[in-house]
Short mmCIF file of C-alpha atoms and ligand atoms in Angstrom, two decimals:
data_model
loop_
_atom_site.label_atom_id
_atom_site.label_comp_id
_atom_site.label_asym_id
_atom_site.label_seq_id
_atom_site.Cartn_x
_atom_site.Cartn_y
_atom_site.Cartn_z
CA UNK A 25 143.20 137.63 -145.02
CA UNK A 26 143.20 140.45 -142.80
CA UNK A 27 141.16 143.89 -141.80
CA UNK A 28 143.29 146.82 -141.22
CA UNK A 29 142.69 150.40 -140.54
CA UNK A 30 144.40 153.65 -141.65
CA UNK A 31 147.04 153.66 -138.82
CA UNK A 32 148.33 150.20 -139.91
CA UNK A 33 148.79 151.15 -143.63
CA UNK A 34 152.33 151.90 -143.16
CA UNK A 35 153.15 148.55 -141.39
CA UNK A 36 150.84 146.25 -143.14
CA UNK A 37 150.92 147.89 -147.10
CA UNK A 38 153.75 150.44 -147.69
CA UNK A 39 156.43 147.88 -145.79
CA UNK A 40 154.10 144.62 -146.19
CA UNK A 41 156.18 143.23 -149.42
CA UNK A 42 153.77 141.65 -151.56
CA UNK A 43 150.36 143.47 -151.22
CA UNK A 44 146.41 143.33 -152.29
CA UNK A 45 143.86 145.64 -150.13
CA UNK A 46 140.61 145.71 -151.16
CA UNK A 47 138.87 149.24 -150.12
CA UNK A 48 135.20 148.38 -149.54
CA UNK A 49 131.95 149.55 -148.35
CA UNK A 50 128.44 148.74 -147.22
CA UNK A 51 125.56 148.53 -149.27
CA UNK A 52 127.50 147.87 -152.41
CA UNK A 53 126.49 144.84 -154.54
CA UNK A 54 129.97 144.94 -156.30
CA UNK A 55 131.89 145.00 -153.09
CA UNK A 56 130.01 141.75 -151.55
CA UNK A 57 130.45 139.89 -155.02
CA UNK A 58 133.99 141.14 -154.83
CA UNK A 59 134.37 139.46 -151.20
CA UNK A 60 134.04 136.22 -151.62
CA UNK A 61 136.70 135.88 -154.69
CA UNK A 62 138.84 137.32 -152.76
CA UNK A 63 138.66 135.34 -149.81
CA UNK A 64 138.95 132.26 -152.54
CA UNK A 65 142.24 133.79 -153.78
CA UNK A 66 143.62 134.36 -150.60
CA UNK A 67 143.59 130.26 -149.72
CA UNK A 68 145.42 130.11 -152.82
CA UNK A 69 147.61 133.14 -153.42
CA UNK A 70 147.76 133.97 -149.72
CA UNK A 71 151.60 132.42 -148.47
CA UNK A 72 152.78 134.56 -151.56
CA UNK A 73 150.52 137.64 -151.24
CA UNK A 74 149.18 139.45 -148.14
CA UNK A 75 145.38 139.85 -148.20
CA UNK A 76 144.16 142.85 -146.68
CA UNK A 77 140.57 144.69 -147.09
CA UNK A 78 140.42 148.13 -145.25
CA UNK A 79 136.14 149.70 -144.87
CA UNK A 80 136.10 152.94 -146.82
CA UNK A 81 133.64 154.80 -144.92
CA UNK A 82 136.07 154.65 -141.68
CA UNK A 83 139.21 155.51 -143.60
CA UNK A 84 138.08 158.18 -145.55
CA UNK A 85 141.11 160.31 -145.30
CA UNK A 86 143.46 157.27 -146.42
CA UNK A 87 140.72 156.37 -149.36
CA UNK A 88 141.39 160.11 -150.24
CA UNK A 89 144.84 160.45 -149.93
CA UNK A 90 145.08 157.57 -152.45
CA UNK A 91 142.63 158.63 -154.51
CA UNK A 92 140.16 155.81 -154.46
CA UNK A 93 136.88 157.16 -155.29
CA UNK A 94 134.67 154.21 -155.69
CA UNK A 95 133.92 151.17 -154.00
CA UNK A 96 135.49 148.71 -154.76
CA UNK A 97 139.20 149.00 -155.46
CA UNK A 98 141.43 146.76 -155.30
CA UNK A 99 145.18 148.41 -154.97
CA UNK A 100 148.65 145.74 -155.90
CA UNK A 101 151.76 146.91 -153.26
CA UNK A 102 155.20 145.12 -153.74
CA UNK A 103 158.09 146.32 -151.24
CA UNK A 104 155.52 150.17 -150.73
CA UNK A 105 155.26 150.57 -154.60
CA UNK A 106 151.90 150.41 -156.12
CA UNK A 107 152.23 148.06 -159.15
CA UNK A 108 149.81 146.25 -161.53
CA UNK A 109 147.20 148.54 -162.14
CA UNK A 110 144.13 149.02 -160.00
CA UNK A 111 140.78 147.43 -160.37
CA UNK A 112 137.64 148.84 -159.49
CA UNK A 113 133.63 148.19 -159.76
CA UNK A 114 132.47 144.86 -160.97
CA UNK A 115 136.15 142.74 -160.54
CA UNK A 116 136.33 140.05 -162.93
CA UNK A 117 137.96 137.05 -160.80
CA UNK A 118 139.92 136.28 -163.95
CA UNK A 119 141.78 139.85 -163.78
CA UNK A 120 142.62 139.81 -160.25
CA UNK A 121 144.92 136.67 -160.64
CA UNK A 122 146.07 138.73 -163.91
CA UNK A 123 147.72 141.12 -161.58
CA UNK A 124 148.59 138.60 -158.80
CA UNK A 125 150.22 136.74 -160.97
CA UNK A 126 152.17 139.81 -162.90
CA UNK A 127 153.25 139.90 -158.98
CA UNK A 128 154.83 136.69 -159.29
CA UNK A 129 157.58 134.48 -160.77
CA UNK A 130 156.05 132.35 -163.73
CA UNK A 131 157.36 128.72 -161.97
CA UNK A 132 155.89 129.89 -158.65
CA UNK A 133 152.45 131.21 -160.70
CA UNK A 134 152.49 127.59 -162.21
CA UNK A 135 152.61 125.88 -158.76
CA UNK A 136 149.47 128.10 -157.23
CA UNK A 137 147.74 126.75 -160.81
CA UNK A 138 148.42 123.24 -160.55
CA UNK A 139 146.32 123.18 -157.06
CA UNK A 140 143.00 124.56 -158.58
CA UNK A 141 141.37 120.73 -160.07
CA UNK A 142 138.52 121.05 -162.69
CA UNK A 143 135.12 120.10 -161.80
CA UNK A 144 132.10 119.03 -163.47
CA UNK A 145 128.26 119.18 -162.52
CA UNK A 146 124.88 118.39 -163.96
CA UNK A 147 121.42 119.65 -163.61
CA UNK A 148 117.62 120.19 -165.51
CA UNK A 149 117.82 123.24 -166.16
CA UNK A 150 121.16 126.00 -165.86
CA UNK A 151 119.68 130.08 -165.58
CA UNK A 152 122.17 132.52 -165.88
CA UNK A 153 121.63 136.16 -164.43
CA UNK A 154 119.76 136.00 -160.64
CA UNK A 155 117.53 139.19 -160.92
CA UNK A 156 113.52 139.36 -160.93
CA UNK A 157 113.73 137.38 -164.37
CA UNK A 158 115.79 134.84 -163.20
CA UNK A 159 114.78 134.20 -159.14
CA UNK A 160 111.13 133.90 -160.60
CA UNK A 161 112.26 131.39 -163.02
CA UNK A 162 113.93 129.58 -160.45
CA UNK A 163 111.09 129.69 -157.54
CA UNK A 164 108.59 127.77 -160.46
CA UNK A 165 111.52 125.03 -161.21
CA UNK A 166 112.28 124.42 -157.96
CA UNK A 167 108.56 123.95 -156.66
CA UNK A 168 107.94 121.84 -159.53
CA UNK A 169 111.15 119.80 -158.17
CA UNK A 170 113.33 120.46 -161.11
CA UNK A 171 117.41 120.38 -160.62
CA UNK A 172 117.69 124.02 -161.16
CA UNK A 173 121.03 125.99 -160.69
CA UNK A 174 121.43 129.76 -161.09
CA UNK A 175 124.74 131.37 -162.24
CA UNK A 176 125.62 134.86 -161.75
CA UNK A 177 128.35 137.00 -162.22
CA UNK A 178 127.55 138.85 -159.41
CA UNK A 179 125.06 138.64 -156.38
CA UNK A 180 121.52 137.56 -156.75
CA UNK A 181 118.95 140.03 -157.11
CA UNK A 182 120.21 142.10 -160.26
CA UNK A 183 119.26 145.76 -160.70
CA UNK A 184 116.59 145.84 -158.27
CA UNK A 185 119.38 145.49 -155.47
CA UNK A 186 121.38 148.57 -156.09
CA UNK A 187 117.40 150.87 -156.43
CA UNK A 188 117.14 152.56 -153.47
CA UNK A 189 113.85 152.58 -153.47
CA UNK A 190 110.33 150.38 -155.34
CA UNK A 191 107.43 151.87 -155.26
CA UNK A 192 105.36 149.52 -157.75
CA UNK A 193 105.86 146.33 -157.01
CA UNK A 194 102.54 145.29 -155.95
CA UNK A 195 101.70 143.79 -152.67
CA UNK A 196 103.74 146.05 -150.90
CA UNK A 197 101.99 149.06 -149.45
CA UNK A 198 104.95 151.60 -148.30
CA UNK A 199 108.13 151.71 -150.96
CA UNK A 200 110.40 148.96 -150.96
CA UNK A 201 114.18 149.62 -150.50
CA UNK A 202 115.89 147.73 -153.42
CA UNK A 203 118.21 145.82 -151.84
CA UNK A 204 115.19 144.23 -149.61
CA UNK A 205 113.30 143.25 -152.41
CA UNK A 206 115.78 141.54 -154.08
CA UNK A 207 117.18 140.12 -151.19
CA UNK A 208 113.29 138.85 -150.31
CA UNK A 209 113.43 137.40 -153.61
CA UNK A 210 116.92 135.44 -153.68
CA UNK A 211 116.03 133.77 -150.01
CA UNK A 212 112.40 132.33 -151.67
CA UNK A 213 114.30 130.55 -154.12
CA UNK A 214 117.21 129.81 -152.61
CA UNK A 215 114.66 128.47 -149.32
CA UNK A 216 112.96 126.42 -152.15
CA UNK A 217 116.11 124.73 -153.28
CA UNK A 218 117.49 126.22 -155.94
CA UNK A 219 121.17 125.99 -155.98
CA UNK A 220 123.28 129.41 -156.53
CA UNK A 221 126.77 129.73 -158.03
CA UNK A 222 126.61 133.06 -157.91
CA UNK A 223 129.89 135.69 -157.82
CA UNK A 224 131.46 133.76 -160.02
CA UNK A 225 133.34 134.74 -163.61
CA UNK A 226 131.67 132.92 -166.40
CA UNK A 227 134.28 131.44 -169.37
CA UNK A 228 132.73 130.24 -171.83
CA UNK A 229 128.41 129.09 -172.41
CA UNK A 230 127.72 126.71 -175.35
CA UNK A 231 124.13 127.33 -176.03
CA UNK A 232 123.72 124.57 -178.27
CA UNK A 233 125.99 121.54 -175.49
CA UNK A 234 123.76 123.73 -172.23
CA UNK A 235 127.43 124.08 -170.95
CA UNK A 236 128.33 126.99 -169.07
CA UNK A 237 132.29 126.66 -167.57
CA UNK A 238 132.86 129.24 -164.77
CA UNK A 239 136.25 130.14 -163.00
CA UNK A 240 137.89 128.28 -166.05
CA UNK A 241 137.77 125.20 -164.03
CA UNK A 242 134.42 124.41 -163.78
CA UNK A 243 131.88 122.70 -165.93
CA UNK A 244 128.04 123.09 -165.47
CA UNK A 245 125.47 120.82 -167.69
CA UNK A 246 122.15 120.77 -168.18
CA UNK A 247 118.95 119.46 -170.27
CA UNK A 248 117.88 123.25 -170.71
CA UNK A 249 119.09 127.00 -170.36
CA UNK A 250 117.16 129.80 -169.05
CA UNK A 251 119.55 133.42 -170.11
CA UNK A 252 117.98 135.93 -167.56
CA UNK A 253 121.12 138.04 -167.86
CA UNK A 254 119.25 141.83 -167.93
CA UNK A 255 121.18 145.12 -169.40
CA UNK A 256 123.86 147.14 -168.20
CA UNK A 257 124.60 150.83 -168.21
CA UNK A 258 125.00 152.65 -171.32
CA UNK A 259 128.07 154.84 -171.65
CA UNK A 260 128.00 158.22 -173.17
CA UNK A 261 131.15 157.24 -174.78
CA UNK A 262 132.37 161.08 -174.43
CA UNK A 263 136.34 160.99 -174.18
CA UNK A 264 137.71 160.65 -170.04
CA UNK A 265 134.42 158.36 -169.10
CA UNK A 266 136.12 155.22 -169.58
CA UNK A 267 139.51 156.50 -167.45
CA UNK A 268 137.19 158.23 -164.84
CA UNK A 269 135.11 155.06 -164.62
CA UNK A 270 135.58 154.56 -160.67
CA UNK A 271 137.22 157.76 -160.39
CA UNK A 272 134.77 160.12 -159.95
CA UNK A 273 132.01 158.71 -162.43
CA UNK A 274 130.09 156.12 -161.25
CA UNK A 275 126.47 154.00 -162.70
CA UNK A 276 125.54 153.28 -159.65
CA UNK A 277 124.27 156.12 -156.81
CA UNK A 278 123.49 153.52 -153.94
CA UNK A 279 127.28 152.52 -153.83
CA UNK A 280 128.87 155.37 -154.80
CA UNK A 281 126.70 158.52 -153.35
CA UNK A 282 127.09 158.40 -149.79
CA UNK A 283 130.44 159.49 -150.38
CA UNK A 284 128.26 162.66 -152.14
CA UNK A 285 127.43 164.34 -148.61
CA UNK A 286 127.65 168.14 -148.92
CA UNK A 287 129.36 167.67 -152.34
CA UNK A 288 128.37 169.19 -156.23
CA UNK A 289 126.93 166.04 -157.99
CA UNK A 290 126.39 165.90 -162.01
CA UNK A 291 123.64 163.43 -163.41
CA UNK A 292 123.70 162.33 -166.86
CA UNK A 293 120.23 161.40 -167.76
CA UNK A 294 116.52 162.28 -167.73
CA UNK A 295 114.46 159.30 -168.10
CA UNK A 296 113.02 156.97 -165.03
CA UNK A 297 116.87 156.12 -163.59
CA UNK A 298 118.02 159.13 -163.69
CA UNK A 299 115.58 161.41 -162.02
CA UNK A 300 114.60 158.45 -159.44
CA UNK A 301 118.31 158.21 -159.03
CA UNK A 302 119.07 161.72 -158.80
CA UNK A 303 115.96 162.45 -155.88
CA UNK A 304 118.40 159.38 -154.05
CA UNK A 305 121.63 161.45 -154.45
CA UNK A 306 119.99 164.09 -153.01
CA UNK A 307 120.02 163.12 -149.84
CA UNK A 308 123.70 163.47 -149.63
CA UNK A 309 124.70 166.22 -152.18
CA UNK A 310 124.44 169.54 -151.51
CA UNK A 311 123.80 170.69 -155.14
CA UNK A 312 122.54 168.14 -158.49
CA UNK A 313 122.41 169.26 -161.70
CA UNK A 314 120.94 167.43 -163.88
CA UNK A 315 122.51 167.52 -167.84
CA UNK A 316 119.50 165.67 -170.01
CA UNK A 317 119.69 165.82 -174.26
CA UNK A 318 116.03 166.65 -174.71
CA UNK A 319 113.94 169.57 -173.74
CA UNK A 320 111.92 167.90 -171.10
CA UNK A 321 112.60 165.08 -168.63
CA UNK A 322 111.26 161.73 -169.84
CA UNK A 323 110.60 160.18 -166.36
CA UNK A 324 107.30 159.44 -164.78
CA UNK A 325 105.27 162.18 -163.99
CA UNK A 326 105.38 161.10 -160.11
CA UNK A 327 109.47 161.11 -160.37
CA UNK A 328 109.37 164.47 -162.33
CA UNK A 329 107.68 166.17 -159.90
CA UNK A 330 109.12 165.60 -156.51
CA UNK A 331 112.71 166.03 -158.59
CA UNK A 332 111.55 169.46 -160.13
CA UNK A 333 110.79 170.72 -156.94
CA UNK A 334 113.41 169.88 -155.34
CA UNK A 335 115.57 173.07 -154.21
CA UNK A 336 118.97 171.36 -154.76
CA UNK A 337 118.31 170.70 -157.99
CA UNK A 338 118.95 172.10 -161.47
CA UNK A 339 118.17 170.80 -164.67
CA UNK A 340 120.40 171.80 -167.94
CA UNK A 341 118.11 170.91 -171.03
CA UNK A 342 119.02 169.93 -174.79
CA UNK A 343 122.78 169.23 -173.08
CA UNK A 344 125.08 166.44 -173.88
CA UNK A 345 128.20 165.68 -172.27
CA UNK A 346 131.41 166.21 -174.46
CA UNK A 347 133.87 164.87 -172.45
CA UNK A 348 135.04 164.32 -168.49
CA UNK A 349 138.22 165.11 -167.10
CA UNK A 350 140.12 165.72 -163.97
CA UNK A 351 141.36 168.29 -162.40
CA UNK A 352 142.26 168.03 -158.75
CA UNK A 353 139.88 166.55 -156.75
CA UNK A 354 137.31 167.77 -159.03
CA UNK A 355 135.64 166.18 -162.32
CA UNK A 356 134.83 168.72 -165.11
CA UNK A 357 132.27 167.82 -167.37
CA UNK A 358 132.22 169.47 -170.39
CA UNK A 359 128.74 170.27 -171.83
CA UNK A 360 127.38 170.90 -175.53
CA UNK A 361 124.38 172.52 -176.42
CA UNK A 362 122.91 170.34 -178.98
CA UNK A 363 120.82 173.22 -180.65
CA UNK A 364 123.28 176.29 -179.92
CA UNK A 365 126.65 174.47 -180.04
CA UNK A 366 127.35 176.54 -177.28
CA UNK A 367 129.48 174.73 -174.64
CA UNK A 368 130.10 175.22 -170.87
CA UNK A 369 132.16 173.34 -168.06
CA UNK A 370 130.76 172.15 -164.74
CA UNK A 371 132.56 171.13 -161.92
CA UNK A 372 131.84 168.67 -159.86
CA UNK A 373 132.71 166.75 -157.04
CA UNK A 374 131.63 163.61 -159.14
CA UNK A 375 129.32 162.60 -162.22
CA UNK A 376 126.70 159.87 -162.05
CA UNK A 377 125.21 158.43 -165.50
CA UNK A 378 121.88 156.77 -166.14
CA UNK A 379 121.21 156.61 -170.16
CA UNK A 380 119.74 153.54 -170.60
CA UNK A 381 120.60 150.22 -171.40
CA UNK A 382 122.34 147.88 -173.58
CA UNK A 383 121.84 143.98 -173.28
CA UNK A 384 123.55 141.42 -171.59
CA UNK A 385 124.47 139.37 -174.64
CA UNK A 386 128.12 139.47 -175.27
CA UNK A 387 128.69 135.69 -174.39
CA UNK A 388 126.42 134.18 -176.92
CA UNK A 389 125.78 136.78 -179.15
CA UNK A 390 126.26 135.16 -182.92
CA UNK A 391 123.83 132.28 -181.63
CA UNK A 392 120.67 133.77 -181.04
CA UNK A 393 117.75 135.55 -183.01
CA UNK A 394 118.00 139.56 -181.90
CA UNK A 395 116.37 142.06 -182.59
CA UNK A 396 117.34 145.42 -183.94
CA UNK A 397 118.59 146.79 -181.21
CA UNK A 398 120.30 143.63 -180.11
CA UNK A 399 117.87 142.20 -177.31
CA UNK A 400 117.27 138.20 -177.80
CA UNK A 401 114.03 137.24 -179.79
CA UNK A 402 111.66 134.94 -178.26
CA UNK A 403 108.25 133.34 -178.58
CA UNK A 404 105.25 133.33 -176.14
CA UNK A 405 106.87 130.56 -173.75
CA UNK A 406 110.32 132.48 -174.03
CA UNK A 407 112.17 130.23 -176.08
CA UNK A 408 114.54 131.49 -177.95
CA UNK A 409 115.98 130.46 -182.11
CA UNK A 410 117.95 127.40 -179.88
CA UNK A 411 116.34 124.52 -179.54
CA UNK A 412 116.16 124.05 -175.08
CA UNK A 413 117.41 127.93 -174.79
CA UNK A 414 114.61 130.31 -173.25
CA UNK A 415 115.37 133.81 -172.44
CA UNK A 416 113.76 136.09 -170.07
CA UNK A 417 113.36 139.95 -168.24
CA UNK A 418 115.16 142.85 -169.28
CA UNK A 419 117.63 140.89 -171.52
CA UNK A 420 114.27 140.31 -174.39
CA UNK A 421 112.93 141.57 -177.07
CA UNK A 422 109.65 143.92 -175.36
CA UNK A 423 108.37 147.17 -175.20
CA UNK A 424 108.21 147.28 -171.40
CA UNK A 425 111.35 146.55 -168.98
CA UNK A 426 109.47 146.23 -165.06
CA UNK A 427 110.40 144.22 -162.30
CA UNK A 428 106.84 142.82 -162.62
CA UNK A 429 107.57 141.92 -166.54
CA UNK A 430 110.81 140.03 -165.55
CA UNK A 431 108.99 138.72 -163.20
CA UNK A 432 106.09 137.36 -165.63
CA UNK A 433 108.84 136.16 -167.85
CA UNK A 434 110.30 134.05 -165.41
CA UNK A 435 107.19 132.70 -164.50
CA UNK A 436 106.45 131.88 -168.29
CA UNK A 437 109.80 130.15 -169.12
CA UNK A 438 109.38 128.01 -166.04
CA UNK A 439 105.91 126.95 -166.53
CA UNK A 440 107.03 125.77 -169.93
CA UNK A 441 110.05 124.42 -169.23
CA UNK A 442 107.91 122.13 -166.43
CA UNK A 443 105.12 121.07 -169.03
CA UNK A 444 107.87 119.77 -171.23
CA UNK A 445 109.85 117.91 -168.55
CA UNK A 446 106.58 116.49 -167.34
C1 FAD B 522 118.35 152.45 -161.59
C2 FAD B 522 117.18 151.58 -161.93
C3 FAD B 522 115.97 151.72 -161.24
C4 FAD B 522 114.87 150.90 -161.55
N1 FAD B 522 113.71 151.07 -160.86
C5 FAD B 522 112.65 150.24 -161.11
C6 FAD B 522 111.44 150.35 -160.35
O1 FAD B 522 111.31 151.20 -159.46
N2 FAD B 522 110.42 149.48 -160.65
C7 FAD B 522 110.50 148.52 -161.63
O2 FAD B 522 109.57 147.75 -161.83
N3 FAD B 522 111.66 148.41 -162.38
C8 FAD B 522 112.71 149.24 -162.13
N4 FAD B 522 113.86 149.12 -162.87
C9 FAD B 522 113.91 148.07 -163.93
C10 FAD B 522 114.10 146.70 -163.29
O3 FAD B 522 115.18 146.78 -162.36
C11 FAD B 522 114.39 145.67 -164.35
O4 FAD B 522 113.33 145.64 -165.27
C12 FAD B 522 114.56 144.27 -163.74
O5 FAD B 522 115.57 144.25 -162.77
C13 FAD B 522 114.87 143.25 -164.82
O6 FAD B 522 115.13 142.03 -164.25
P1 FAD B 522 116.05 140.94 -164.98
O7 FAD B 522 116.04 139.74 -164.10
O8 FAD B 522 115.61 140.78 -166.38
O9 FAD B 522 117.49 141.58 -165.09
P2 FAD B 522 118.48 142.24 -164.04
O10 FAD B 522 117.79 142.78 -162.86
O11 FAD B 522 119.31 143.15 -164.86
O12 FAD B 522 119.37 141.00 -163.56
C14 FAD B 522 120.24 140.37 -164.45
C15 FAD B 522 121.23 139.52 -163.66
O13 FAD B 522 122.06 138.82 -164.59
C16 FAD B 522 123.41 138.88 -164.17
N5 FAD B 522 124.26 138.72 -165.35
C17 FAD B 522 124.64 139.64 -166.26
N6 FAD B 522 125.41 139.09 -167.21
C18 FAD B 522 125.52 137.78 -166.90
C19 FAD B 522 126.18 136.66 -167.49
N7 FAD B 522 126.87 136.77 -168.61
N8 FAD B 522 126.07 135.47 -166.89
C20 FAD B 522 125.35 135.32 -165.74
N9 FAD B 522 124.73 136.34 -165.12
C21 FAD B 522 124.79 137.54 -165.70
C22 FAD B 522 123.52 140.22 -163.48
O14 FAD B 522 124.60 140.21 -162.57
C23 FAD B 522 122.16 140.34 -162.79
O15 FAD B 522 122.19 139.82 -161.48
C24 FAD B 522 114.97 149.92 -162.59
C25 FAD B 522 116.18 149.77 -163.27
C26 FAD B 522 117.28 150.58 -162.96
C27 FAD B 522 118.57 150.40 -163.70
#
């Protein structure tokens, strides 16, 4: 694995033969879960594939030229051609040897497999998802010396590490940056014990066995399951969002919007997110509009203010997004108004969207009691329909989503989990 700059491209990628380069940046959640698949892969892709990562804020002009517009991206090369198709955001490991191994003869490809041997491990009590919910979860387990492991698909600390900013988290006078909290929170536990196989791709999970089987090859056990696995971004589903994803629209403004400085910025959104979101983005875009469904924003009045008097922004009411395309270096968004029909286009240098959430669910879906709305059903000590399942944070059934709730969920699940282990 290697770091190269701009001036090396030509050497290293365009007559490098076989090719992966990883454009990432700082502060980026997805690029450090990214990092340490990749240095994985290189041990055992690496005497067939060169591995190269290249820091996007320094090579700016050569991110540009290539049009990467969100961090990360992975690119494929083979003999200066790109090939494979490129990966950005929240890289599953599971696609990446996709497209290595599309780089590679199928005997070869069967000769890297052979080397990876399956594992198996066994604990109390498996969580899966390391945010608030979870790391809470785990600091009770641990202290009440219970063989706890977390799982994550990505880094600890969940949504709270890509806020800029936490201004009610009590016992902190001055606003927390995000990233600090969480990170606070993930060295407590970890400190305590707790072990983390975090960054990882998760298979399959068996509810009713407790077996979760990450990286295909290995198998985690356990007497109980804690699913702390939160929400992720909505999408407005309006035609181009899907092919733009990473190309100009982005879910998440503390990777993506220090690339914003001096630019035109469109925000989807008007709740909490969005406007505390959008007041973030300021700081690097000249100009924010703001393109919200209803007729008034439906953040907190704090948020609301500082964001309506803010000079670089404007807010388009009763708007919806109709659909996103390209043009140049520029994203159009095309806008309806939902009470006049009447539609315009704004153009933007890119388009951040924060419309709520949808649960984390996808992996065990058909097993579990949900609500309406799809979020997992649970009692007063978090356990779930499945007998040894609990479920906490963002990812249940509750009026409220807070750090501090996720938090007190955590705390809940673990209490009870301890009383019955007693
Ligand atoms: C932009 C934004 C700003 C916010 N600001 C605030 C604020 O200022 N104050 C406040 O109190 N709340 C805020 N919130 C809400 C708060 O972040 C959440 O309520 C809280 O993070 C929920 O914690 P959680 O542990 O339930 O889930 P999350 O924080 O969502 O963490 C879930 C974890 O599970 C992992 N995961 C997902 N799927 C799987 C899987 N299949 N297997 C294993 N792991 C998985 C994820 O990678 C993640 O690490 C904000 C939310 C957003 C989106």
């Amino acid at each position: 694995m290697k770091e190269i700059n701009s001036s090396e491209f030509e050497a290293e990628v365009l007559n490098g033969g076989k090719v992966i380069l990883d454009f990432y940046s700082t502060e980026c959640p997805p690029c450090e879960a990214l990092a340490s698949k990749f240095e994985d892969l290189s041990h055992l892709y690496g005497k067939d594939i060169k591995f190269l990562k290249i820091f996007r804020q320094q090579n700016r002009e050569l991110a540009q030229k290539l049009e990467v517009k969100s961090s990360p991206t992975l690119l494929f090369f083979d003999n200066g051609k790109e090939v494979a198709g490129r990966l950005t955001g929240g890289i599953k490991r599971i696609d990446i040897i996709k497209n290595l191994d599309s780089m590679l003869a199928a005997d070869r490809v069967n000769q890297i497999k052979s080397r990876i041997k399956p594992s198996l491990s066994e604990f109390d009590v498996i969580i899966l998802g390391a945010g608030p919910g979870g790391l809470t979860a785990g600091l009770y387990l641990c202290q009440s010396k219970i063989n706890t492991v977390l799982i994550d698909i990505a880094l600890p600390g969940g949504h709270v590490s890509t806020t800029h900013e936490v201004s009610n988290y009590p016992g902190f006078i001055e606003p927390q940056a995000g990233y600090m909290l969480s990170h606070n929170m993930s060295e407590q536990t970890k400190l305590c014990g707790t072990i983390y196989k975090v960054a990882v791709d998760i298979t399959r999970v068996d509810l009713e066995k407790k077996e979760v089987i990450i990286d295909e090859y290995e198998t985690v056990k356990a007497k109980k399951i804690i699913i702390a696995t939160g929400t992720t971004p909505n999408l407005t589903g309006a035609p181009g969002e899907k092919e733009l994803k990473g190309k100009g629209v982005s879910y998440c403004a503390t990777c993506d919007g220090k690339y914003m400085d001096g630019k035109d910025v469109v925000v989807i959104g008007g709740g909490n997110s969005a406007v505390e979101e959008s007041e973030y983005l300021t700081r690097f875009a000249s100009k924010l509009t703001i393109v919200h469904q209803f007729d008034k924003l439906t953040a907190n009045k704090k948020a609301q203010d500082k964001i309506l008097n803010n000079p670089k922004v404007s807010i388009l009411f009763e708007n919806e997004p109709r659909s996103f395309t390209r043009e140049g270096d520029k994203i159009v968004t095309e806008i309806e108004n939902v009470k006049t029909k009447e539609r315009q286009k704004l153009v933007s240098d890119g388009v951040f969207i924060f419309i709520g959430m949808k649960p984390n669910i996808d992996l065990f879906r058909d097993k579990l009691t949900l609500d309406k709305w799809g979020y997992i059903k649970t009692d007063e000590d978090m356990k779930t329909s499945i007998p040894g399942v609990y479920a906490v944070g963002d990812v249940i059934s509750k009026k409220y989503r807070q750090i501090t709730t996720a938090v007190a969920d955590g705390t809940i699940a673990a209490m009870a989990i301890a009383k019955e282990m007693d």
